[in-house]
Amino acid sequence: MFNKEQQLIETKIREFCAANDIPLAELKWQPIPFSGEWGFATSFFQTAANEARTGKSGKPVPLRAQEMAEQVKGQIGTVEGISRIDAVKGYLNLYFSTAAYASRVVGEVLASGPDFGRGTKKNERVMVEYAQPNTHHSFHIGHARNAILGEVLARLVEFAGFETIRASYPGDLGLGVITVMWIYDKLYKGQEPSGVHERGQWLAKLYVEATAMLEKKEDETPEQTAQREAYDAERREMYRKWDAGDATVRELWHRTREWSLEELRDILGILDIKIDVWFYESEVDEPSKVIIDELIQKNIADDERPNGGAVIVKIDEKLGLTKDKYRTAVVLRSDGTSLYLTKDLALAKVKFEQYHVDRSVYVVDFRQSLHFEQAFKILEMWGFPQASNCYHLSYGYVTLPEGAMSARRGTVALFKEVYDEAIKRVLQVETEKSADIPAEERQKIASQIGLGALVYSMLAVDNNKHIVFDINEALSFDGRTGPYIQNAYVRANSILKKANIQSFKAANSQNFDYELTKHEIELIEQISRFPQTVEQAANEYRPLVMASYAYDLANTFHSFYHAVNVMQTTDEKTRNARLQLVMAAKQTIENALRLLDIQSPDVM
RNA sequence: GCCUCCGUAGCUCAAUGGACAGAGCACCUGCCUUCUAAGCAGUAGGUUGUGGGUUCGAAUCCCGCCGGAGGCGCCA
């Protein structure tokens, strides 16, 4: 936000160093800590260390750095917009003129509104692939982490200026799917419940029951063994028919799959996720087999089928690596059927050639790391330059306090159940604290707050950390939580409501020419950091960066709220400036929450 | 056996080469006749698993060890 001043000072520093034969290191700027005043800073440690290496100065590095900072300070003189310059502990600190800085920050927020913080348009297209649950199961809290992470990442890169395509890739084939179809057809035909979620969850229960029926037990009798084997034969037969395109089985598959997809679409709706492109595993199955011939022809893949083997890619060997890194990947089974990797290669080709994506992000848990390293490397060998812009956003999976979730055993925390519980808990708090809000409005707010808590809890840990899902922690409304941030928004809104102000667009003359309190200064500084936070979070593919920022901003606002009573400010000009600051804070909180896929309720 | 990730306050997590390692929860002390107390202010809590190395400077980078999780040619 202050590039102009920064550029000017950088130039002066360069001139000074050139004139004095000082080997200047790369200039890195950072905000000055513990300020009651704001500004930016750079240090001279690296430069002093560089100089020491040339043997020019015998002084200890910190001392020499401080000396340089002082000399530079003397050289810069006065700069418009900069009130004073300090040399402290090897750092050069530049402080902004308060009134000018304040009105520039607040003015920019009010002028840009919902676009405050939006990055300049980049001429690159990014596809984010997330929401890849298997059909015929039910959406659990682990899927929710994936969907939330993917959606927030998409929002971040989109806001940072990239053209963004959201892709979902449900797994709609395989033995698990057939297992559910088998038990449905055998025992439960026509017995499905009618509600979307009830039916989706019911399918998950069938899967658990079917798995139990088909699983080998420890001390089973010969009759039980025969029974189990007979069941398994039925299931295999159904799989064979599916594969052969049998009309009845295909119809059953379509119908039951739709039940899962209906539930998925409904949950994505709850999470305000709008997928642009749906890839189904079943649709890339056939095309994926075709690409294998090309890989063999290009001498990337080796066909061991004549010797009873599979089609493999000896990645390390082809690359001339002596140590195990990418290892050997099987890209086609010996019987000619495709694998996970086969399909991902085919899908990547579609993404590159049909959707012309420059970057491709895969939001998938960390257990698939090797799989994606192999996939990306094969794509590179295949000749796709975009392969180097493929990124596996790996994240730790969600477990329950009692251990890993298992769809087979039915030990999962279902998203819908957690969501319903969240609403229930918020409504309870609402009845205690906000009895004045009309009942029908309360319901809507409860879902916004409940979801805010849940979503934030998924975003407030870094990608590579596992989450042990504790419902009481996830649905906490106190402290570092979604509702805490939403509450800051509500309080800002409450002040503006009391002042009866909707917008300052008509009369935007921010006049901060008064003695600003420490709280106002910190709030303005925090707001000014939003654009660079967007950039950082998008560049690093890290929603946590934005989640942390949103909390810090809310925290600063809450402190300001207590320390400075806006409506009781007697001086009218000061009160107006403060109202504009409140509006800028409200807008920034709203923008940050929107990127985090959390709604901003007007009251709570 | 090899590879990847993780180890920071009692607990859950921030800080990824720079200024005194910060938050929340839990504990303790204050603050609602004042714009919403889902809040604020304060106290307390640390040899950043461990031993070396690199650097002017290391929680951060490199190597060893200990502990945990995950992966390693026909599951996804």
mmCIF file of C-alpha atoms in Angstrom, chain A residues 157-396:
data_model
loop_
_atom_site.group_PDB
_atom_site.id
_atom_site.type_symbol
_atom_site.label_atom_id
_atom_site.label_comp_id
_atom_site.label_asym_id
_atom_site.label_seq_id
_atom_site.Cartn_x
_atom_site.Cartn_y
_atom_site.Cartn_z
ATOM 1 C CA VAL A 157 -6.389 -17.423 -5.654
ATOM 2 C CA GLU A 158 -9.430 -15.972 -7.389
ATOM 3 C CA PHE A 159 -9.320 -12.834 -5.224
ATOM 4 C CA ALA A 160 -5.577 -12.609 -5.748
ATOM 5 C CA GLY A 161 -6.303 -12.177 -9.452
ATOM 6 C CA PHE A 162 -6.177 -15.622 -11.041
ATOM 7 C CA GLU A 163 -8.908 -16.956 -13.245
ATOM 8 C CA THR A 164 -10.127 -19.879 -11.180
ATOM 9 C CA ILE A 165 -11.966 -23.088 -12.028
ATOM 10 C CA ARG A 166 -13.404 -25.234 -9.246
ATOM 11 C CA ALA A 167 -13.428 -28.932 -9.980
ATOM 12 C CA SER A 168 -14.989 -31.834 -8.113
ATOM 13 C CA TYR A 169 -14.017 -35.453 -8.756
ATOM 14 C CA PRO A 170 -16.316 -37.956 -7.068
ATOM 15 C CA GLY A 171 -15.228 -41.582 -6.950
ATOM 16 C CA ASP A 172 -18.250 -43.317 -8.367
ATOM 17 C CA LEU A 173 -16.893 -46.746 -9.229
ATOM 18 C CA GLY A 174 -14.982 -49.577 -7.680
ATOM 19 C CA LEU A 175 -15.658 -52.416 -5.319
ATOM 20 C CA GLY A 176 -16.989 -50.192 -2.534
ATOM 21 C CA VAL A 177 -19.682 -48.830 -4.810
ATOM 22 C CA ILE A 178 -20.631 -52.282 -6.058
ATOM 23 C CA THR A 179 -20.803 -53.567 -2.476
ATOM 24 C CA VAL A 180 -23.522 -51.086 -1.620
ATOM 25 C CA MET A 181 -25.417 -51.838 -4.816
ATOM 26 C CA TRP A 182 -25.215 -55.542 -4.099
ATOM 27 C CA ILE A 183 -26.738 -55.382 -0.623
ATOM 28 C CA TYR A 184 -29.361 -52.888 -1.745
ATOM 29 C CA ASP A 185 -30.424 -55.123 -4.603
ATOM 30 C CA LYS A 186 -30.408 -58.226 -2.438
ATOM 31 C CA LEU A 187 -32.047 -57.028 0.781
ATOM 32 C CA TYR A 188 -33.266 -53.444 0.631
ATOM 33 C CA LYS A 189 -34.665 -52.782 -2.805
ATOM 34 C CA GLY A 190 -37.266 -50.023 -2.659
ATOM 35 C CA GLN A 191 -36.793 -49.450 1.066
ATOM 36 C CA GLU A 192 -34.767 -46.250 0.790
ATOM 37 C CA PRO A 193 -35.922 -43.291 2.888
ATOM 38 C CA SER A 194 -37.079 -40.210 1.022
ATOM 39 C CA GLY A 195 -35.081 -37.358 2.611
ATOM 40 C CA VAL A 196 -31.872 -36.430 0.814
ATOM 41 C CA HIS A 197 -29.642 -36.744 3.863
ATOM 42 C CA GLU A 198 -31.502 -39.668 5.371
ATOM 43 C CA ARG A 199 -31.038 -41.560 2.131
ATOM 44 C CA GLY A 200 -27.373 -40.668 1.767
ATOM 45 C CA GLN A 201 -26.669 -41.755 5.323
ATOM 46 C CA TRP A 202 -28.743 -44.879 4.840
ATOM 47 C CA LEU A 203 -26.453 -45.922 1.975
ATOM 48 C CA ALA A 204 -23.499 -45.540 4.304
ATOM 49 C CA LYS A 205 -25.216 -47.870 6.782
ATOM 50 C CA LEU A 206 -25.785 -50.444 4.050
ATOM 51 C CA TYR A 207 -22.079 -50.326 3.302
ATOM 52 C CA VAL A 208 -21.232 -51.134 6.909
ATOM 53 C CA GLU A 209 -23.694 -54.015 6.972
ATOM 54 C CA ALA A 210 -22.521 -55.390 3.641
ATOM 55 C CA THR A 211 -18.895 -55.194 4.692
ATOM 56 C CA ALA A 212 -19.713 -57.207 7.810
ATOM 57 C CA MET A 213 -21.505 -59.835 5.720
ATOM 58 C CA LEU A 214 -18.598 -60.159 3.306
ATOM 59 C CA GLU A 215 -15.749 -60.033 5.766
ATOM 60 C CA LYS A 216 -14.022 -63.211 6.849
ATOM 61 C CA LYS A 217 -14.646 -63.876 10.514
ATOM 62 C CA GLU A 218 -12.206 -65.490 12.909
ATOM 63 C CA ASP A 219 -13.981 -68.707 13.835
ATOM 64 C CA GLU A 220 -16.636 -69.122 11.225
ATOM 65 C CA THR A 221 -18.397 -72.425 10.616
ATOM 66 C CA PRO A 222 -18.158 -74.138 7.207
ATOM 67 C CA GLU A 223 -21.738 -72.995 6.518
ATOM 68 C CA GLN A 224 -20.814 -69.392 7.253
ATOM 69 C CA THR A 225 -17.787 -69.639 5.004
ATOM 70 C CA ALA A 226 -19.906 -71.005 2.190
ATOM 71 C CA GLN A 227 -22.473 -68.281 2.737
ATOM 72 C CA ARG A 228 -19.860 -65.548 2.666
ATOM 73 C CA GLU A 229 -18.245 -66.923 -0.450
ATOM 74 C CA ALA A 230 -21.609 -67.135 -2.147
ATOM 75 C CA TYR A 231 -22.255 -63.464 -1.305
ATOM 76 C CA ASP A 232 -18.877 -62.499 -2.638
ATOM 77 C CA ALA A 233 -19.541 -64.389 -5.865
ATOM 78 C CA GLU A 234 -22.764 -62.416 -6.274
ATOM 79 C CA ARG A 235 -20.912 -59.195 -5.742
ATOM 80 C CA ARG A 236 -18.204 -60.124 -8.242
ATOM 81 C CA GLU A 237 -20.858 -61.075 -10.739
ATOM 82 C CA MET A 238 -22.480 -57.681 -10.293
ATOM 83 C CA TYR A 239 -19.127 -55.985 -10.825
ATOM 84 C CA ARG A 240 -18.620 -58.009 -14.004
ATOM 85 C CA LYS A 241 -22.068 -57.015 -15.278
ATOM 86 C CA TRP A 242 -21.392 -53.371 -14.455
ATOM 87 C CA ASP A 243 -18.159 -53.560 -16.387
ATOM 88 C CA ALA A 244 -19.896 -55.202 -19.336
ATOM 89 C CA GLY A 245 -22.447 -52.400 -19.380
ATOM 90 C CA ASP A 246 -25.419 -54.542 -18.289
ATOM 91 C CA ALA A 247 -28.486 -52.300 -18.535
ATOM 92 C CA THR A 248 -30.109 -53.328 -15.250
ATOM 93 C CA VAL A 249 -26.957 -52.958 -13.196
ATOM 94 C CA ARG A 250 -26.111 -49.671 -14.861
ATOM 95 C CA GLU A 251 -29.586 -48.344 -14.096
ATOM 96 C CA LEU A 252 -29.227 -49.371 -10.467
ATOM 97 C CA TRP A 253 -25.822 -47.722 -10.367
ATOM 98 C CA HIS A 254 -27.089 -44.454 -11.835
ATOM 99 C CA ARG A 255 -30.039 -44.316 -9.463
ATOM 100 C CA THR A 256 -28.110 -45.051 -6.284
ATOM 101 C CA ARG A 257 -25.219 -42.838 -7.314
ATOM 102 C CA GLU A 258 -27.646 -39.974 -7.766
ATOM 103 C CA TRP A 259 -28.758 -40.358 -4.146
ATOM 104 C CA SER A 260 -25.192 -39.734 -3.003
ATOM 105 C CA LEU A 261 -24.688 -36.890 -5.427
ATOM 106 C CA GLU A 262 -27.906 -35.251 -4.260
ATOM 107 C CA GLU A 263 -26.590 -35.299 -0.735
ATOM 108 C CA LEU A 264 -23.203 -34.009 -1.867
ATOM 109 C CA ARG A 265 -24.760 -31.131 -3.793
ATOM 110 C CA ASP A 266 -26.893 -30.208 -0.817
ATOM 111 C CA ILE A 267 -23.906 -30.118 1.522
ATOM 112 C CA LEU A 268 -21.851 -28.099 -0.952
ATOM 113 C CA GLY A 269 -24.828 -25.740 -1.021
ATOM 114 C CA ILE A 270 -24.735 -25.417 2.762
ATOM 115 C CA LEU A 271 -21.038 -24.585 2.471
ATOM 116 C CA ASP A 272 -21.740 -22.088 -0.335
ATOM 117 C CA ILE A 273 -19.532 -24.017 -2.735
ATOM 118 C CA LYS A 274 -20.279 -23.761 -6.436
ATOM 119 C CA ILE A 275 -18.380 -26.314 -8.469
ATOM 120 C CA ASP A 276 -17.674 -25.343 -12.088
ATOM 121 C CA VAL A 277 -16.634 -28.709 -13.473
ATOM 122 C CA TRP A 278 -17.614 -32.203 -12.396
ATOM 123 C CA PHE A 279 -15.258 -35.022 -13.328
ATOM 124 C CA TYR A 280 -16.520 -38.490 -12.482
ATOM 125 C CA GLU A 281 -14.081 -41.286 -12.008
ATOM 126 C CA SER A 282 -16.244 -43.477 -14.218
ATOM 127 C CA GLU A 283 -15.951 -41.021 -17.083
ATOM 128 C CA VAL A 284 -12.170 -41.009 -17.206
ATOM 129 C CA ASP A 285 -11.919 -44.763 -16.834
ATOM 130 C CA GLU A 286 -12.123 -45.632 -20.554
ATOM 131 C CA PRO A 287 -10.090 -42.669 -21.872
ATOM 132 C CA SER A 288 -7.383 -43.452 -19.346
ATOM 133 C CA LYS A 289 -6.702 -46.847 -20.913
ATOM 134 C CA VAL A 290 -6.062 -45.194 -24.265
ATOM 135 C CA ILE A 291 -3.238 -42.987 -23.055
ATOM 136 C CA ILE A 292 -1.240 -45.988 -21.923
ATOM 137 C CA ASP A 293 -0.410 -46.937 -25.505
ATOM 138 C CA GLU A 294 0.985 -43.491 -26.026
ATOM 139 C CA LEU A 295 3.154 -43.819 -22.930
ATOM 140 C CA ILE A 296 4.435 -47.168 -24.145
ATOM 141 C CA GLN A 297 5.123 -45.796 -27.605
ATOM 142 C CA LYS A 298 7.066 -42.878 -26.179
ATOM 143 C CA ASN A 299 9.147 -45.350 -24.212
ATOM 144 C CA ILE A 300 7.991 -43.854 -20.943
ATOM 145 C CA ALA A 301 6.064 -46.926 -19.861
ATOM 146 C CA ASP A 302 7.223 -50.545 -20.125
ATOM 147 C CA ASP A 303 4.701 -53.174 -21.095
ATOM 148 C CA GLU A 304 5.342 -56.310 -19.074
ATOM 149 C CA ARG A 305 2.045 -57.894 -20.013
ATOM 150 C CA PRO A 306 3.640 -60.362 -22.431
ATOM 151 C CA ASN A 307 5.418 -61.814 -19.388
ATOM 152 C CA GLY A 308 2.280 -61.801 -17.269
ATOM 153 C CA GLY A 309 3.118 -58.458 -15.661
ATOM 154 C CA ALA A 310 1.518 -55.015 -15.744
ATOM 155 C CA VAL A 311 2.319 -51.796 -17.560
ATOM 156 C CA ILE A 312 4.769 -49.876 -15.411
ATOM 157 C CA VAL A 313 6.819 -46.696 -15.438
ATOM 158 C CA LYS A 314 10.254 -47.122 -13.900
ATOM 159 C CA ILE A 315 10.470 -43.453 -13.042
ATOM 160 C CA ASP A 316 13.769 -43.406 -11.146
ATOM 161 C CA GLU A 317 15.449 -45.572 -13.743
ATOM 162 C CA LYS A 318 14.232 -43.432 -16.658
ATOM 163 C CA LEU A 319 15.469 -40.326 -14.897
ATOM 164 C CA GLY A 320 18.791 -41.930 -14.122
ATOM 165 C CA LEU A 321 18.332 -41.656 -10.373
ATOM 166 C CA THR A 322 20.282 -44.135 -8.314
ATOM 167 C CA LYS A 323 18.374 -43.737 -5.065
ATOM 168 C CA ASP A 324 14.678 -44.469 -4.566
ATOM 169 C CA LYS A 325 12.646 -41.341 -5.051
ATOM 170 C CA TYR A 326 9.715 -41.746 -7.402
ATOM 171 C CA ARG A 327 10.133 -45.522 -7.540
ATOM 172 C CA THR A 328 8.221 -47.571 -10.048
ATOM 173 C CA ALA A 329 4.564 -46.881 -10.755
ATOM 174 C CA VAL A 330 2.045 -49.337 -12.128
ATOM 175 C CA VAL A 331 -0.085 -47.505 -14.685
ATOM 176 C CA LEU A 332 -2.199 -50.395 -15.967
ATOM 177 C CA ARG A 333 -3.080 -53.717 -14.372
ATOM 178 C CA SER A 334 -2.008 -56.915 -16.078
ATOM 179 C CA ASP A 335 -5.645 -57.565 -16.986
ATOM 180 C CA GLY A 336 -5.796 -54.206 -18.771
ATOM 181 C CA THR A 337 -7.960 -52.391 -16.230
ATOM 182 C CA SER A 338 -7.072 -48.909 -15.072
ATOM 183 C CA LEU A 339 -5.777 -47.708 -11.739
ATOM 184 C CA TYR A 340 -6.047 -44.529 -9.678
ATOM 185 C CA LEU A 341 -2.862 -43.256 -11.309
ATOM 186 C CA THR A 342 -4.052 -44.125 -14.819
ATOM 187 C CA LYS A 343 -7.130 -42.004 -14.312
ATOM 188 C CA ASP A 344 -5.247 -39.109 -12.789
ATOM 189 C CA LEU A 345 -2.943 -38.984 -15.808
ATOM 190 C CA ALA A 346 -5.903 -38.942 -18.148
ATOM 191 C CA LEU A 347 -7.644 -36.319 -16.058
ATOM 192 C CA ALA A 348 -4.562 -34.083 -16.049
ATOM 193 C CA LYS A 349 -4.460 -34.301 -19.845
ATOM 194 C CA VAL A 350 -8.079 -33.146 -19.973
ATOM 195 C CA LYS A 351 -7.335 -30.292 -17.577
ATOM 196 C CA PHE A 352 -4.410 -29.126 -19.678
ATOM 197 C CA GLU A 353 -5.847 -29.622 -23.149
ATOM 198 C CA GLN A 354 -9.560 -28.931 -22.748
ATOM 199 C CA TYR A 355 -9.525 -26.423 -19.913
ATOM 200 C CA HIS A 356 -6.148 -24.861 -20.747
ATOM 201 C CA VAL A 357 -5.116 -24.559 -17.143
ATOM 202 C CA ASP A 358 -1.713 -23.081 -16.370
ATOM 203 C CA ARG A 359 -1.710 -24.240 -12.794
ATOM 204 C CA SER A 360 -3.438 -27.222 -11.282
ATOM 205 C CA VAL A 361 -3.923 -27.671 -7.561
ATOM 206 C CA TYR A 362 -5.014 -30.993 -6.059
ATOM 207 C CA VAL A 363 -6.460 -30.828 -2.562
ATOM 208 C CA VAL A 364 -5.964 -34.375 -1.312
ATOM 209 C CA ASP A 365 -4.763 -35.691 2.035
ATOM 210 C CA PHE A 366 -1.086 -36.289 2.621
ATOM 211 C CA ARG A 367 -1.191 -40.065 2.266
ATOM 212 C CA GLN A 368 -1.321 -39.584 -1.481
ATOM 213 C CA SER A 369 1.927 -37.614 -1.631
ATOM 214 C CA LEU A 370 3.910 -40.270 -3.467
ATOM 215 C CA HIS A 371 1.044 -40.844 -5.863
ATOM 216 C CA PHE A 372 1.058 -37.209 -6.926
ATOM 217 C CA GLU A 373 4.833 -36.961 -7.117
ATOM 218 C CA GLN A 374 4.692 -39.895 -9.505
ATOM 219 C CA ALA A 375 1.804 -38.469 -11.487
ATOM 220 C CA PHE A 376 3.407 -35.046 -11.911
ATOM 221 C CA LYS A 377 6.742 -36.569 -12.864
ATOM 222 C CA ILE A 378 5.158 -38.818 -15.491
ATOM 223 C CA LEU A 379 3.276 -35.821 -16.907
ATOM 224 C CA GLU A 380 6.583 -34.000 -17.178
ATOM 225 C CA MET A 381 8.213 -36.946 -18.949
ATOM 226 C CA TRP A 382 5.162 -37.069 -21.192
ATOM 227 C CA GLY A 383 5.878 -33.492 -22.259
ATOM 228 C CA PHE A 384 3.409 -31.292 -20.403
ATOM 229 C CA PRO A 385 5.138 -28.069 -19.340
ATOM 230 C CA GLN A 386 2.237 -27.365 -16.961
ATOM 231 C CA ALA A 387 3.389 -30.343 -14.898
ATOM 232 C CA SER A 388 5.796 -28.083 -13.050
ATOM 233 C CA ASN A 389 2.809 -25.945 -12.026
ATOM 234 C CA CYS A 390 0.881 -28.883 -10.642
ATOM 235 C CA TYR A 391 0.699 -28.723 -6.895
ATOM 236 C CA HIS A 392 -0.502 -31.297 -4.430
ATOM 237 C CA LEU A 393 -2.007 -29.408 -1.519
ATOM 238 C CA SER A 394 -1.438 -32.097 1.024
ATOM 239 C CA TYR A 395 -3.175 -31.858 4.352
ATOM 240 C CA GLY A 396 -3.353 -33.954 7.475
#
